Tab-separated table of C-alpha atoms in Angstrom:
chain	number	residue	atom	x	y	z
A	426	MET	CA	-145.811	69.222	85.199
A	427	ILE	CA	-146.104	65.878	86.872
A	428	LYS	CA	-147.853	63.077	84.928
A	429	LEU	CA	-148.700	59.302	84.920
A	430	ALA	CA	-150.301	57.398	82.473
A	431	GLU	CA	-151.911	53.828	82.270
A	432	ILE	CA	-149.634	52.849	85.509
A	433	LYS	CA	-149.838	48.941	86.196
A	434	LYS	CA	-147.754	47.274	88.862
A	435	SER	CA	-148.337	44.083	90.257
A	436	PHE	CA	-146.241	42.097	92.893
A	437	GLY	CA	-146.586	38.348	92.265
A	438	ASP	CA	-150.035	37.951	90.847
A	439	GLN	CA	-151.188	40.935	93.195
A	440	GLU	CA	-152.178	43.450	91.089
A	441	ILE	CA	-151.318	46.742	93.080
A	442	LEU	CA	-151.807	49.648	90.558
A	443	LYS	CA	-154.666	48.851	87.878
A	444	ASP	CA	-154.076	51.524	84.985
A	445	ILE	CA	-153.530	54.823	86.970
A	446	SER	CA	-153.532	57.915	85.385
A	447	LEU	CA	-152.693	61.054	86.890
A	448	ASN	CA	-151.538	65.121	85.984
A	449	VAL	CA	-150.218	67.374	88.864
A	450	GLU	CA	-149.676	70.964	87.934
A	451	ARG	CA	-146.691	72.904	89.174
A	452	GLY	CA	-147.318	74.487	92.859
A	453	LYS	CA	-150.092	72.127	93.383
A	454	VAL	CA	-150.728	70.201	96.856
A	455	VAL	CA	-152.010	66.808	95.835
A	456	ALA	CA	-153.284	64.533	99.202
A	457	ILE	CA	-153.844	60.497	98.392
A	458	LEU	CA	-156.214	59.082	100.247
A	459	GLY	CA	-157.058	55.468	100.741
A	460	PRO	CA	-157.524	52.250	102.924
A	461	SER	CA	-154.240	50.358	103.715
A	462	GLY	CA	-153.211	48.268	100.800
A	463	SER	CA	-155.018	50.437	97.991
A	464	GLY	CA	-151.976	50.999	96.418
A	465	LYS	CA	-150.941	54.701	97.190
A	466	THR	CA	-147.771	53.949	98.622
A	467	THR	CA	-146.860	52.442	95.695
A	468	LEU	CA	-148.194	54.757	93.403
A	469	LEU	CA	-145.778	57.536	95.074
A	470	ARG	CA	-142.864	55.070	95.098
A	471	CYS	CA	-143.494	54.888	91.326
A	472	LEU	CA	-143.095	58.395	90.479
A	473	ASN	CA	-139.424	58.137	91.680
A	474	TYR	CA	-139.376	54.513	90.142
A	475	LEU	CA	-138.209	53.300	93.990
A	476	GLU	CA	-140.649	50.562	92.213
A	477	LYS	CA	-140.773	49.974	88.677
A	478	PRO	CA	-143.700	50.236	87.200
A	479	ASP	CA	-144.749	47.268	85.054
A	480	GLU	CA	-146.211	49.508	82.556
A	481	GLY	CA	-147.339	52.772	82.037
A	482	THR	CA	-145.434	56.500	81.771
A	483	VAL	CA	-144.084	58.569	83.931
A	484	SER	CA	-142.912	62.205	83.889
A	485	VAL	CA	-141.340	64.792	85.882
A	486	GLY	CA	-140.310	67.935	84.693
A	487	GLU	CA	-138.729	67.499	81.402
A	488	ILE	CA	-138.169	63.399	81.970
A	489	SER	CA	-140.404	61.434	80.875
A	490	LEU	CA	-140.068	57.266	81.149
A	491	ASP	CA	-141.890	54.470	79.480
A	492	ALA	CA	-141.767	51.306	81.561
A	493	HIS	CA	-140.746	49.382	78.683
A	494	SER	CA	-137.723	51.134	77.825
A	495	VAL	CA	-135.884	52.371	80.574
A	496	ARG	CA	-132.354	53.054	81.021
A	497	LYS	CA	-130.220	53.542	84.382
A	498	LYS	CA	-129.216	56.640	83.763
A	499	GLU	CA	-133.018	57.753	83.053
A	500	ILE	CA	-133.979	56.597	86.154
A	501	ILE	CA	-131.356	58.237	88.269
A	502	ALA	CA	-132.030	61.299	86.052
A	503	ILE	CA	-135.867	61.402	87.117
A	504	ARG	CA	-134.892	60.506	91.018
A	505	ARG	CA	-133.274	63.733	90.628
A	506	GLN	CA	-136.128	65.806	89.520
A	507	SER	CA	-137.997	64.909	93.123
A	508	ALA	CA	-137.370	64.557	96.785
A	509	MET	CA	-138.878	61.948	98.926
A	510	VAL	CA	-140.010	62.324	102.875
A	511	PHE	CA	-140.498	58.607	104.164
A	512	GLN	CA	-142.485	57.012	106.930
A	513	HIS	CA	-139.666	56.130	108.769
A	514	TYR	CA	-137.316	59.075	108.251
A	515	ASN	CA	-134.899	56.842	106.804
A	516	LEU	CA	-132.076	59.619	107.719
A	517	PHE	CA	-128.490	58.047	107.523
A	518	SER	CA	-127.892	57.363	110.965
A	519	HIS	CA	-124.097	57.909	110.279
A	520	LYS	CA	-123.883	61.027	109.517
A	521	THR	CA	-125.069	64.527	111.347
A	522	VAL	CA	-128.208	66.183	110.966
A	523	LEU	CA	-125.837	68.802	109.124
A	524	GLN	CA	-124.143	66.002	107.296
A	525	ASN	CA	-127.699	64.315	106.070
A	526	VAL	CA	-128.834	67.941	104.421
A	527	MET	CA	-125.540	68.394	102.992
A	528	GLU	CA	-125.595	64.785	101.226
A	529	GLY	CA	-127.414	64.834	98.520
A	530	LEU	CA	-126.232	68.882	97.796
A	531	VAL	CA	-122.362	67.826	97.752
A	532	VAL	CA	-122.776	63.959	96.418
A	533	VAL	CA	-125.595	64.409	93.782
A	534	HIS	CA	-125.312	68.136	92.790
A	535	LYS	CA	-121.674	68.337	93.235
A	536	MET	CA	-122.294	71.790	95.314
A	537	LYS	CA	-119.003	73.475	97.089
A	538	LYS	CA	-119.351	72.224	100.469
A	539	SER	CA	-119.231	75.558	101.784
A	540	ILE	CA	-122.647	76.766	99.500
A	541	ALA	CA	-124.098	73.273	100.757
A	542	ARG	CA	-123.691	73.809	104.610
A	543	GLU	CA	-124.993	77.262	104.054
A	544	GLN	CA	-127.864	76.253	102.492
A	545	SER	CA	-128.477	73.183	104.487
A	546	LYS	CA	-128.565	75.440	107.446
A	547	LYS	CA	-130.685	77.416	106.047
A	548	MET	CA	-133.218	74.463	105.639
A	549	LEU	CA	-132.793	73.490	109.012
A	550	ALA	CA	-133.753	76.872	110.317
A	551	LYS	CA	-136.958	76.736	108.219
A	552	VAL	CA	-137.724	73.462	110.015
A	553	GLY	CA	-136.869	74.575	113.456
A	554	LEU	CA	-133.974	72.612	113.897
A	555	GLU	CA	-130.904	75.154	113.848
A	556	ASP	CA	-129.809	73.995	116.836
A	557	LYS	CA	-129.509	70.441	116.250
A	558	LEU	CA	-127.146	70.908	113.235
A	559	HIS	CA	-124.347	68.670	114.928
A	560	HIS	CA	-126.447	66.316	115.935
A	561	TYR	CA	-126.675	62.527	115.120
A	562	PRO	CA	-130.282	60.796	114.302
A	563	SER	CA	-130.432	58.742	117.420
A	564	GLN	CA	-130.233	61.584	119.289
A	565	LEU	CA	-133.645	63.114	118.301
A	566	SER	CA	-137.188	63.024	118.722
A	567	GLY	CA	-139.424	61.155	115.805
A	568	GLY	CA	-140.443	64.632	114.834
A	569	GLN	CA	-137.440	65.891	115.167
A	570	GLN	CA	-136.270	63.437	112.602
A	571	GLN	CA	-138.912	63.720	110.622
A	572	ARG	CA	-138.313	67.536	110.169
A	573	VAL	CA	-134.652	66.474	109.228
A	574	GLY	CA	-136.265	64.514	106.582
A	575	ILE	CA	-138.238	67.110	104.996
A	576	ALA	CA	-135.372	69.766	105.568
A	577	ARG	CA	-133.332	67.083	103.333
A	578	ALA	CA	-136.022	66.997	100.457
A	579	LEU	CA	-136.774	70.972	100.915
A	580	ALA	CA	-132.586	71.218	100.067
A	581	LEU	CA	-132.641	69.492	96.810
A	582	ASN	CA	-134.816	72.135	95.415
A	583	PRO	CA	-136.937	69.360	93.678
A	584	LYS	CA	-139.432	69.823	91.448
A	585	VAL	CA	-142.085	67.943	93.556
A	586	ILE	CA	-141.667	66.408	97.160
A	587	LEU	CA	-143.287	63.237	97.644
A	588	PHE	CA	-144.414	62.581	101.217
A	589	ASP	CA	-144.982	59.059	102.079
A	590	GLU	CA	-147.395	58.753	105.420
A	591	PRO	CA	-144.704	61.616	106.787
A	592	THR	CA	-146.538	61.294	110.262
A	593	SER	CA	-147.708	57.447	110.508
A	594	ALA	CA	-145.000	56.557	112.295
A	595	LEU	CA	-145.117	59.163	115.153
A	596	ASP	CA	-146.204	59.683	118.338
A	597	PRO	CA	-149.332	61.273	118.671
A	598	GLU	CA	-148.237	64.108	120.619
A	599	LEU	CA	-145.510	64.707	118.034
A	600	VAL	CA	-147.717	64.783	114.687
A	601	GLY	CA	-148.543	68.208	115.093
A	602	GLU	CA	-145.056	69.732	114.651
A	603	VAL	CA	-144.375	68.118	111.489
A	604	LEU	CA	-147.864	68.853	109.922
A	605	SER	CA	-147.046	72.468	110.443
A	606	VAL	CA	-143.797	72.235	109.190
A	607	ILE	CA	-145.841	71.260	106.469
A	608	LYS	CA	-147.710	73.344	106.121
A	609	GLU	CA	-145.814	76.024	106.371
A	610	ILE	CA	-144.075	74.775	103.036
A	611	ALA	CA	-147.017	74.151	101.216
A	612	LYS	CA	-147.395	77.935	101.495
A	613	GLU	CA	-144.116	78.526	99.666
A	614	GLY	CA	-145.412	77.338	96.155
A	615	ILE	CA	-143.830	73.708	96.529
A	616	THR	CA	-145.195	71.023	94.225
A	617	MET	CA	-146.259	68.101	96.581
A	618	ILE	CA	-147.848	64.757	96.621
A	619	ILE	CA	-148.685	63.596	100.638
A	620	VAL	CA	-149.946	60.205	101.136
A	621	THR	CA	-151.606	60.353	104.452
A	622	HIS	CA	-154.309	59.296	106.803
A	623	GLU	CA	-154.392	62.438	108.557
A	624	MET	CA	-157.722	63.601	107.037
A	625	THR	CA	-158.150	67.501	108.590
A	626	PHE	CA	-154.637	68.177	107.416
A	627	ALA	CA	-155.467	66.638	104.204
A	628	ARG	CA	-158.708	68.840	104.085
A	629	GLU	CA	-156.793	72.038	105.256
A	630	VAL	CA	-153.280	71.883	103.083
A	631	ALA	CA	-154.659	69.956	99.770
A	632	ASP	CA	-155.478	71.567	96.446
A	633	TYR	CA	-156.838	68.560	95.038
A	634	VAL	CA	-157.598	65.051	96.765
A	635	LEU	CA	-157.475	61.502	95.144
A	636	PHE	CA	-159.153	58.664	97.056
A	637	MET	CA	-157.728	55.272	96.045
A	638	ASP	CA	-159.218	51.920	96.744
A	639	GLU	CA	-157.992	48.193	95.376
A	640	GLY	CA	-155.314	49.877	93.004
A	641	ILE	CA	-157.593	52.677	91.197
A	642	ILE	CA	-158.280	56.252	91.518
A	643	VAL	CA	-161.981	55.794	92.744
A	644	GLU	CA	-162.864	59.283	93.206
A	645	GLU	CA	-160.462	62.791	92.578
A	646	GLY	CA	-161.570	66.474	93.322
A	647	VAL	CA	-160.989	69.645	95.278
A	648	PRO	CA	-161.248	68.826	98.938
A	649	GLU	CA	-164.576	70.380	99.472
A	650	GLN	CA	-166.194	68.090	97.055
A	651	ILE	CA	-164.233	64.769	98.425
A	652	PHE	CA	-164.942	65.404	102.165
A	653	TYR	CA	-168.276	67.159	101.866
A	654	ASN	CA	-169.940	65.447	99.084
A	655	PRO	CA	-168.404	62.308	98.032
A	656	LYS	CA	-170.069	60.690	95.196
A	657	GLU	CA	-168.624	57.234	95.232
A	658	GLU	CA	-170.215	54.752	98.061
A	659	ARG	CA	-166.292	53.633	98.649
A	660	THR	CA	-165.121	56.704	99.567
A	661	LYS	CA	-168.294	57.457	101.668
A	662	ARG	CA	-167.920	54.646	103.380
A	663	PHE	CA	-164.128	55.313	104.084
A	664	LEU	CA	-164.595	58.617	105.445
A	665	LYS	CA	-167.243	57.504	107.809
A	666	ARG	CA	-165.154	54.366	109.184
A	667	LEU	CA	-162.296	57.339	109.666
A	668	GLU	CA	-164.492	59.400	111.728
A	669	GLY	CA	-164.470	56.487	114.055
A	670	ASP	CA	-160.926	55.576	114.063
A	671	ASP	CA	-159.013	58.230	112.830
A	672	TYR	CA	-160.204	60.565	115.830
A	673	ASP	CA	-157.299	60.705	117.714
A	674	ASN	CA	-155.053	61.986	114.880
A	675	GLN	CA	-157.278	64.391	113.855
A	676	ASN	CA	-157.159	66.306	117.314
A	677	HIS	CA	-153.192	66.447	116.365
A	678	ALA	CA	-153.935	67.461	113.251
A	679	GLY	CA	-155.299	70.942	115.190
A	680	LYS	CA	-158.976	71.287	115.003
A	681	GLY	CA	-160.225	67.991	117.045
A	682	VAL	CA	-163.519	66.888	115.236
A	683	HIS	CA	-164.493	64.013	117.771
A	684	GLN	CA	-163.960	63.378	121.477
A	685	HIS	CA	-164.357	59.661	121.708
A	686	ALA	CA	-163.810	57.998	125.182
A	687	LEU	CA	-161.315	55.262	125.012
B	1107	MET	CA	-90.624	15.873	133.942
B	1108	THR	CA	-89.997	18.901	135.781
B	1109	ILE	CA	-89.928	22.208	134.016
B	1110	ASP	CA	-87.655	24.725	134.137
B	1111	ILE	CA	-89.600	27.860	134.406
B	1112	PRO	CA	-86.690	30.492	134.253
B	1113	PHE	CA	-86.052	28.780	130.539
B	1114	ILE	CA	-89.442	30.164	129.449
B	1115	TRP	CA	-88.039	33.886	129.863
B	1116	THR	CA	-84.848	32.628	127.855
B	1117	ALA	CA	-87.408	30.843	125.115
B	1118	LEU	CA	-89.704	33.838	124.687
B	1119	ARG	CA	-86.863	36.433	123.914
B	1120	GLU	CA	-85.738	33.788	121.574
B	1121	ILE	CA	-89.509	32.853	119.942
B	1122	ILE	CA	-90.327	36.728	119.351
B	1123	LYS	CA	-87.907	37.090	117.000
B	1124	ALA	CA	-89.732	35.612	115.040
B	1125	LEU	CA	-92.748	37.967	115.377
B	1126	PRO	CA	-92.416	40.246	112.234
B	1127	ILE	CA	-93.024	36.717	110.357
B	1128	THR	CA	-96.134	36.268	112.285
B	1129	LEU	CA	-97.047	39.334	111.912
B	1130	MET	CA	-96.654	39.142	108.000
B	1131	LEU	CA	-98.550	35.825	107.413
B	1132	THR	CA	-101.469	37.768	110.005
B	1133	LEU	CA	-101.473	41.381	108.131
B	1134	ILE	CA	-100.831	40.396	104.863
B	1135	PRO	CA	-103.670	38.177	103.845
B	1136	LEU	CA	-106.356	39.891	106.085
B	1137	CYS	CA	-105.371	42.941	104.091
B	1138	ALA	CA	-105.783	41.078	100.764
B	1139	GLY	CA	-108.573	38.959	101.824
B	1140	PHE	CA	-110.227	42.254	102.864
B	1141	LEU	CA	-110.096	43.399	99.238
B	1142	LEU	CA	-111.091	40.103	97.889
B	1143	GLY	CA	-114.178	39.821	100.606
B	1144	LEU	CA	-115.274	42.888	99.562
B	1145	ILE	CA	-115.570	42.068	95.874
B	1146	LEU	CA	-116.985	38.885	96.439
B	1147	ALA	CA	-119.467	40.155	99.090
B	1148	ILE	CA	-120.671	42.546	96.645
B	1149	ILE	CA	-120.997	39.933	93.649
B	1150	ARG	CA	-123.273	38.095	95.851
B	1151	ILE	CA	-125.460	40.982	96.991
B	1152	TYR	CA	-126.130	42.264	93.665
B	1153	LYS	CA	-126.641	38.380	92.332
B	1154	VAL	CA	-124.003	39.164	89.518
B	1155	LYS	CA	-125.023	37.259	86.479
B	1156	ILE	CA	-122.477	34.115	85.929
B	1157	LEU	CA	-120.307	35.408	88.688
B	1158	ALA	CA	-122.363	35.054	91.538
B	1159	PRO	CA	-122.606	31.228	91.704
B	1160	PHE	CA	-119.212	30.599	91.368
B	1161	VAL	CA	-118.338	33.050	94.326
B	1162	GLU	CA	-120.872	30.958	96.471
B	1163	MET	CA	-119.090	28.291	95.528
B	1164	TYR	CA	-115.905	29.555	96.089
B	1165	VAL	CA	-116.796	30.567	99.494
B	1166	SER	CA	-118.577	27.620	100.438
B	1167	PHE	CA	-115.832	25.491	99.681
B	1168	LEU	CA	-113.363	27.667	101.526
B	1169	ARG	CA	-115.404	27.801	104.654
B	1170	GLY	CA	-116.121	24.167	104.647
B	1171	THR	CA	-112.320	22.851	104.479
B	1172	PRO	CA	-109.466	23.611	107.207
B	1173	ILE	CA	-107.409	26.250	106.534
B	1174	ILE	CA	-104.394	23.719	106.470
B	1175	MET	CA	-105.494	21.960	103.375
B	1176	HIS	CA	-105.758	25.266	101.687
B	1177	VAL	CA	-102.124	25.417	102.365
B	1178	MET	CA	-100.940	22.620	101.433
B	1179	LEU	CA	-103.078	22.415	97.898
B	1180	ILE	CA	-101.649	25.552	96.991
B	1181	TYR	CA	-97.989	24.527	97.963
B	1182	PHE	CA	-98.415	21.284	96.545
B	1183	GLY	CA	-100.697	22.233	93.635
B	1184	LEU	CA	-99.818	26.136	92.446
B	1185	PRO	CA	-96.512	24.479	91.715
B	1186	LEU	CA	-97.706	22.113	88.909
B	1187	LEU	CA	-99.854	24.704	87.785
B	1188	ILE	CA	-97.341	27.115	87.310
B	1189	ASP	CA	-94.843	24.862	85.678
B	1190	LYS	CA	-97.815	24.044	82.784
B	1191	VAL	CA	-98.214	27.876	82.241
B	1192	VAL	CA	-94.976	28.263	81.990
B	1193	LYS	CA	-94.630	25.589	79.759
B	1194	GLU	CA	-97.577	26.555	77.181
B	1195	MET	CA	-96.253	30.309	77.327
B	1196	ASP	CA	-92.520	29.502	77.021
B	1197	MET	CA	-91.855	31.726	79.780
B	1198	ASN	CA	-88.660	31.512	81.630
B	1199	VAL	CA	-89.589	31.150	85.654
B	1200	GLN	CA	-88.440	28.607	87.920
B	1201	THR	CA	-91.155	27.376	90.390
B	1202	ASN	CA	-88.484	26.096	92.760
B	1203	ALA	CA	-87.054	29.732	93.275
B	1204	ILE	CA	-90.439	30.885	94.668
B	1205	PRO	CA	-90.051	31.405	97.929
B	1206	VAL	CA	-92.346	29.081	100.263
B	1207	SER	CA	-93.797	32.011	102.334
B	1208	LEU	CA	-95.154	33.528	99.031
B	1209	PHE	CA	-97.581	30.347	98.438
B	1210	VAL	CA	-98.317	30.791	102.418
B	1211	LEU	CA	-99.528	34.350	101.877
B	1212	PHE	CA	-101.585	33.244	99.169
B	1213	ALA	CA	-102.935	30.533	100.685
B	1214	LEU	CA	-103.881	32.256	103.836
B	1215	SER	CA	-105.247	35.240	101.424
B	1216	LEU	CA	-107.617	33.247	99.513
B	1217	SER	CA	-109.007	31.609	102.896
B	1218	ALA	CA	-109.255	34.974	104.670
B	1219	GLY	CA	-110.921	36.149	101.563
B	1220	ALA	CA	-113.885	33.376	102.032
B	1221	TYR	CA	-114.349	34.582	105.757
B	1222	LEU	CA	-114.093	38.124	105.434
B	1223	SER	CA	-116.498	38.137	102.274
B	1224	GLU	CA	-119.007	36.654	104.788
B	1225	THR	CA	-118.282	39.138	107.573
B	1226	ILE	CA	-118.817	42.242	104.939
B	1227	ARG	CA	-122.196	40.606	103.716
B	1228	SER	CA	-123.658	40.608	107.025
B	1229	GLY	CA	-122.753	44.219	107.727
B	1230	ILE	CA	-124.094	45.345	104.336
B	1231	VAL	CA	-127.729	42.969	104.986
B	1232	SER	CA	-127.773	44.165	108.635
B	1233	LEU	CA	-128.040	47.961	107.235
B	1234	PRO	CA	-131.704	48.877	107.182
B	1235	LYS	CA	-133.090	49.304	103.606
B	1236	GLY	CA	-135.098	52.500	104.149
B	1237	GLN	CA	-131.495	54.597	104.154
B	1238	VAL	CA	-130.164	52.648	101.050
B	1239	GLU	CA	-133.929	53.795	99.458
B	1240	ALA	CA	-133.467	57.725	100.771
B	1241	ALA	CA	-130.038	57.425	99.018
B	1242	TYR	CA	-131.278	56.154	95.777
B	1243	ALA	CA	-134.075	58.529	96.247
B	1244	THR	CA	-131.828	61.581	95.874
B	1245	GLY	CA	-130.447	60.360	92.697
B	1246	MET	CA	-126.992	59.187	93.957
B	1247	THR	CA	-125.602	56.288	91.788
B	1248	THR	CA	-124.976	52.519	92.877
B	1249	PHE	CA	-121.771	53.161	93.300
B	1250	GLN	CA	-122.388	56.523	95.891
B	1251	VAL	CA	-124.898	54.757	97.508
B	1252	MET	CA	-122.261	52.361	98.515
B	1253	ARG	CA	-119.535	54.348	99.274
B	1254	ARG	CA	-121.480	57.218	100.878
B	1255	ILE	CA	-124.146	55.503	102.968
B	1256	VAL	CA	-123.713	51.610	102.825
B	1257	LEU	CA	-120.208	50.764	103.457
B	1258	PRO	CA	-119.216	53.208	106.091
B	1259	GLN	CA	-122.316	51.760	108.157
B	1260	ALA	CA	-121.441	48.076	107.152
B	1261	PHE	CA	-117.422	48.145	108.209
B	1262	ALA	CA	-118.557	49.846	111.370
B	1263	GLY	CA	-120.958	47.693	112.347
B	1264	SER	CA	-118.715	44.710	111.539
B	1265	ILE	CA	-115.785	45.937	113.909
B	1266	PRO	CA	-116.343	42.793	116.535
B	1267	ASN	CA	-116.687	40.588	113.782
B	1268	PHE	CA	-113.571	41.785	111.769
B	1269	THR	CA	-111.863	41.682	115.299
B	1270	ASN	CA	-112.616	37.896	115.364
B	1271	VAL	CA	-110.927	36.953	112.395
B	1272	PHE	CA	-108.090	39.083	113.033
B	1273	VAL	CA	-107.776	37.123	115.974
B	1274	GLY	CA	-108.501	33.509	114.238
B	1275	PHE	CA	-106.081	34.582	111.415
B	1276	LEU	CA	-103.237	35.186	113.686
B	1277	HIS	CA	-103.629	32.390	115.605
B	1278	THR	CA	-103.940	30.432	111.765
B	1279	SER	CA	-100.878	31.854	110.662
B	1280	SER	CA	-99.142	29.186	113.042
B	1281	ILE	CA	-99.896	26.405	110.257
B	1282	ALA	CA	-97.167	28.006	108.552
B	1283	PHE	CA	-95.059	26.196	110.744
B	1284	ILE	CA	-96.156	23.340	108.492
B	1285	VAL	CA	-93.838	24.327	105.655
B	1286	SER	CA	-91.161	25.335	107.499
B	1287	GLN	CA	-92.085	28.769	108.369
B	1288	LYS	CA	-89.867	30.573	111.191
B	1289	GLU	CA	-92.940	32.616	112.590
B	1290	ILE	CA	-93.729	31.831	116.120
B	1291	THR	CA	-94.882	28.348	116.353
B	1292	GLY	CA	-91.845	27.667	114.264
B	1293	ALA	CA	-89.482	29.309	116.083
B	1294	ALA	CA	-91.143	27.480	119.124
B	1295	ASN	CA	-90.640	24.433	117.952
B	1296	ILE	CA	-86.735	24.956	117.173
B	1297	VAL	CA	-85.933	26.126	120.386
B	1298	ALA	CA	-87.986	23.630	121.898
B	1299	SER	CA	-85.987	20.559	120.177
B	1300	THR	CA	-82.715	21.971	120.100
B	1301	ASN	CA	-82.834	22.543	123.705
B	1302	LEU	CA	-85.223	19.520	124.581
B	1303	LYS	CA	-87.566	21.595	127.020
B	1304	PHE	CA	-91.021	21.280	125.060
B	1305	LEU	CA	-93.145	22.370	127.377
B	1306	GLU	CA	-91.568	25.786	127.789
B	1307	ALA	CA	-91.032	26.542	124.685
B	1308	PHE	CA	-94.497	25.967	123.769
B	1309	ILE	CA	-96.136	28.100	126.729
B	1310	ALA	CA	-93.771	30.942	125.935
B	1311	ALA	CA	-95.251	31.162	122.341
B	1312	GLY	CA	-98.823	30.787	123.898
B	1313	MET	CA	-98.145	33.569	126.087
B	1314	ILE	CA	-96.770	35.761	122.896
B	1315	TYR	CA	-99.899	34.656	121.277
B	1316	TRP	CA	-102.360	35.941	124.320
B	1317	GLY	CA	-100.405	38.997	124.286
B	1318	LEU	CA	-100.950	39.812	120.897
B	1319	THR	CA	-104.437	38.687	121.268
B	1320	ILE	CA	-105.224	40.899	123.992
B	1321	LEU	CA	-103.816	43.700	122.131
B	1322	ILE	CA	-106.010	43.095	119.312
B	1323	GLU	CA	-109.021	43.311	121.357
B	1324	VAL	CA	-107.469	46.406	123.264
B	1325	LEU	CA	-107.511	48.157	119.797
B	1326	SER	CA	-110.552	46.996	118.806
B	1327	SER	CA	-112.350	48.640	121.770
B	1328	TRP	CA	-111.073	51.836	121.311
B	1329	ILE	CA	-111.531	51.995	117.462
B	1330	GLU	CA	-115.540	50.494	118.559
B	1331	LYS	CA	-115.964	53.497	120.722
B	1332	ARG	CA	-114.702	55.745	118.193
B	1333	VAL	CA	-116.638	54.881	115.377
B	1334	TYR	CA	-120.097	54.263	117.181
B	1335	SER	CA	-120.404	57.779	118.502
B	1336	TYR	CA	-123.189	58.211	116.253
B	1337	ALA	CA	-124.884	55.115	117.256
B	1338	LYS	CA	-124.353	55.692	121.050
B	1339	GLY	CA	-125.444	59.327	121.227
B	1340	GLY	CA	-122.003	61.169	121.330
B	1341	ILE	CA	-121.247	64.335	119.522
B	1342	ARG	CA	-117.817	64.512	117.768
């Protein structure tokens, strides 16, 4: 349902994505792992054209865009197929929680306000924020803000939700609440692509894992294979290094694996 | 020289009759300038082809020269231009019949546009980019993003700067006196020279300007409080 073909993207003379191709089936949860600067966020942002690829084809749902012949209308059309959850939440700070979720429904999908309000309340209940409807983002914790971000994405009823490091900006003690919300909605069969550093989470929630480094997909496969039996040297090195560095986050993802002293 | 304090009150009552003209010379340029400034700011932010460099020059020139110059240039220059156009087009317009206040309003509007375009632009630029991306990601058009997300926050964040420009243009309206407009400064001048009590008349005028300025500041902070409820954590 989602297809990337031969995507290339450079910033200046730095090649960020070197010929990436990818297929995601309906209802699958795909996790993209990799060191910083590997191009995983750029890849995600090419999917909704927040970054315009230099070359290649992006298909989401029925819409297919070739980088050489895109028009504004098509970009808007492909964006309406997906929804995004951002690292820094990016809630509209002049709107209440409820208004944040309703905004896309009313403005983009031209839904009647009363219907949009009901649907938004339902989504906010799903992420456990039914008691914060009339609060402003500045009154919420990071974890709560990110859950609003997730409700905002869910409400649009998209073909796919793109998660761009949804817990990276959170205080460690708030990571768990966001991950458990994502796990819940993953069970509902919504297609998701998640860029994350949370290894334990990725292992538990993903149907398929991509490991990226230096603008290419180094290795891909089911979580068991990538985590327990990686074939590529770079994947092995990355996972090994992460076992040391990322113990803190892993603990909060549920099953703590390592207990290092600081 | 002695000062005739009771006369200040007499002068004040006479001068304040010119208040409507001062308000007109302040508010109309600000409103026109706001629309103009909004357009100019958007042209600069989106770097609209061909137009953007002209807008940049326009803003640079008008902010780089005294407003009194703009009034002079328009007052003496525009009639020549209109005469020429009228002649070419064979129309029947008498530039002499155009009221002077229109030239002043036009000149002040052009200046206000330049100043306000910078105020609006800084409000837009200071908005976190992430919110704009989030709006685009839901599939909004550029116009929807501007209207729903960017401008409401840009305007709210610019209230203190708008107040500055407002106060500045209230005081700037006094230069209309040079082309014989009977606004507060002009009226003060008349009261002063007919009674030969200059100091008293201008003290009275000063008090009116100061009072108006305080009024504007009070109004501004009241609006600010209401608009900022979202940023301060209050619930509407």
